[in-house]
Amino acid sequence: MKAFDNHGKLVNEINSFRTADGKSISTNTAYDNNTGRVLSQNILVSESNGKVSSTNVINGKLLP
């Protein structure tokens, strides 16, 4: 899912997918309105055994 401002610029993007081994990965990426550069990205990984881990990246991103 992508969110845009009133001028049509991308400000936020949320992606979710599952891996072959049963993990659920969700990313939330925020963009700067003026430059379009990545401000931050949060990556949430939920494993099939219930373990959850979260990674926060500032001024960049790890996953597309």
Tab-separated table of C-alpha atoms in Angstrom:
chain	number	residue	atom	x	y	z
A	1	MET	CA	0.000	0.000	0.000
A	2	LYS	CA	1.303	3.453	-0.876
A	3	ALA	CA	0.258	6.813	0.567
A	4	PHE	CA	0.676	10.065	-1.366
A	5	ASP	CA	0.437	13.713	-0.348
A	6	ASN	CA	-1.877	16.256	-2.026
A	7	HIS	CA	0.743	16.869	-4.736
A	8	GLY	CA	1.046	13.196	-5.684
A	9	LYS	CA	4.400	12.604	-3.981
A	10	LEU	CA	4.986	9.289	-2.203
A	11	VAL	CA	5.156	9.766	1.592
A	12	ASN	CA	4.706	6.235	2.976
A	13	GLU	CA	4.781	2.648	1.739
A	14	ILE	CA	3.779	-0.578	3.491
A	15	ASN	CA	4.705	-3.999	2.092
A	16	SER	CA	3.938	-7.454	3.504
A	17	PHE	CA	4.970	-10.874	2.267
A	18	ARG	CA	5.619	-14.440	3.408
A	19	THR	CA	8.756	-16.487	2.860
A	20	ALA	CA	8.945	-20.170	1.908
A	21	ASP	CA	9.921	-21.096	5.489
A	22	GLY	CA	6.749	-19.515	6.947
A	23	LYS	CA	8.064	-16.136	8.112
A	24	SER	CA	5.866	-13.081	7.692
A	25	ILE	CA	7.763	-9.883	6.844
A	26	SER	CA	6.210	-6.434	6.937
A	27	THR	CA	8.015	-3.206	6.025
A	28	ASN	CA	6.890	0.371	6.636
A	29	THR	CA	8.940	2.988	4.762
A	30	ALA	CA	8.577	6.783	5.205
A	31	TYR	CA	9.790	9.253	2.567
A	32	ASP	CA	10.654	12.968	2.681
A	33	ASN	CA	7.954	15.033	0.908
A	34	ASN	CA	10.391	17.467	-0.698
A	35	THR	CA	13.248	15.230	-1.852
A	36	GLY	CA	11.665	11.779	-2.026
A	37	ARG	CA	14.559	10.339	0.006
A	38	VAL	CA	13.934	7.601	2.548
A	39	LEU	CA	13.565	8.938	6.101
A	40	SER	CA	13.117	5.645	7.920
A	41	GLN	CA	12.105	2.035	7.535
A	42	ASN	CA	10.672	-0.369	10.095
A	43	ILE	CA	10.969	-4.103	9.361
A	44	LEU	CA	8.867	-6.554	11.383
A	45	VAL	CA	9.577	-10.291	11.067
A	46	SER	CA	7.169	-12.823	12.586
A	47	GLU	CA	8.335	-16.439	12.607
A	48	SER	CA	6.012	-19.449	12.561
A	49	ASN	CA	7.043	-20.363	16.139
A	50	GLY	CA	5.751	-17.000	17.431
A	51	LYS	CA	9.071	-15.158	17.693
A	52	VAL	CA	8.839	-11.545	16.520
A	53	SER	CA	11.744	-9.211	15.755
A	54	SER	CA	11.757	-5.584	14.688
A	55	THR	CA	14.477	-3.527	13.002
A	56	ASN	CA	14.437	0.253	12.556
A	57	VAL	CA	16.623	1.954	9.946
A	58	ILE	CA	17.037	5.744	9.895
A	59	ASN	CA	17.949	7.620	6.659
A	60	GLY	CA	17.930	4.503	4.519
A	61	LYS	CA	16.304	1.144	3.996
A	62	LEU	CA	17.261	-2.533	3.963
A	63	LEU	CA	14.396	-4.104	2.019
A	64	PRO	CA	12.700	-2.789	-1.118
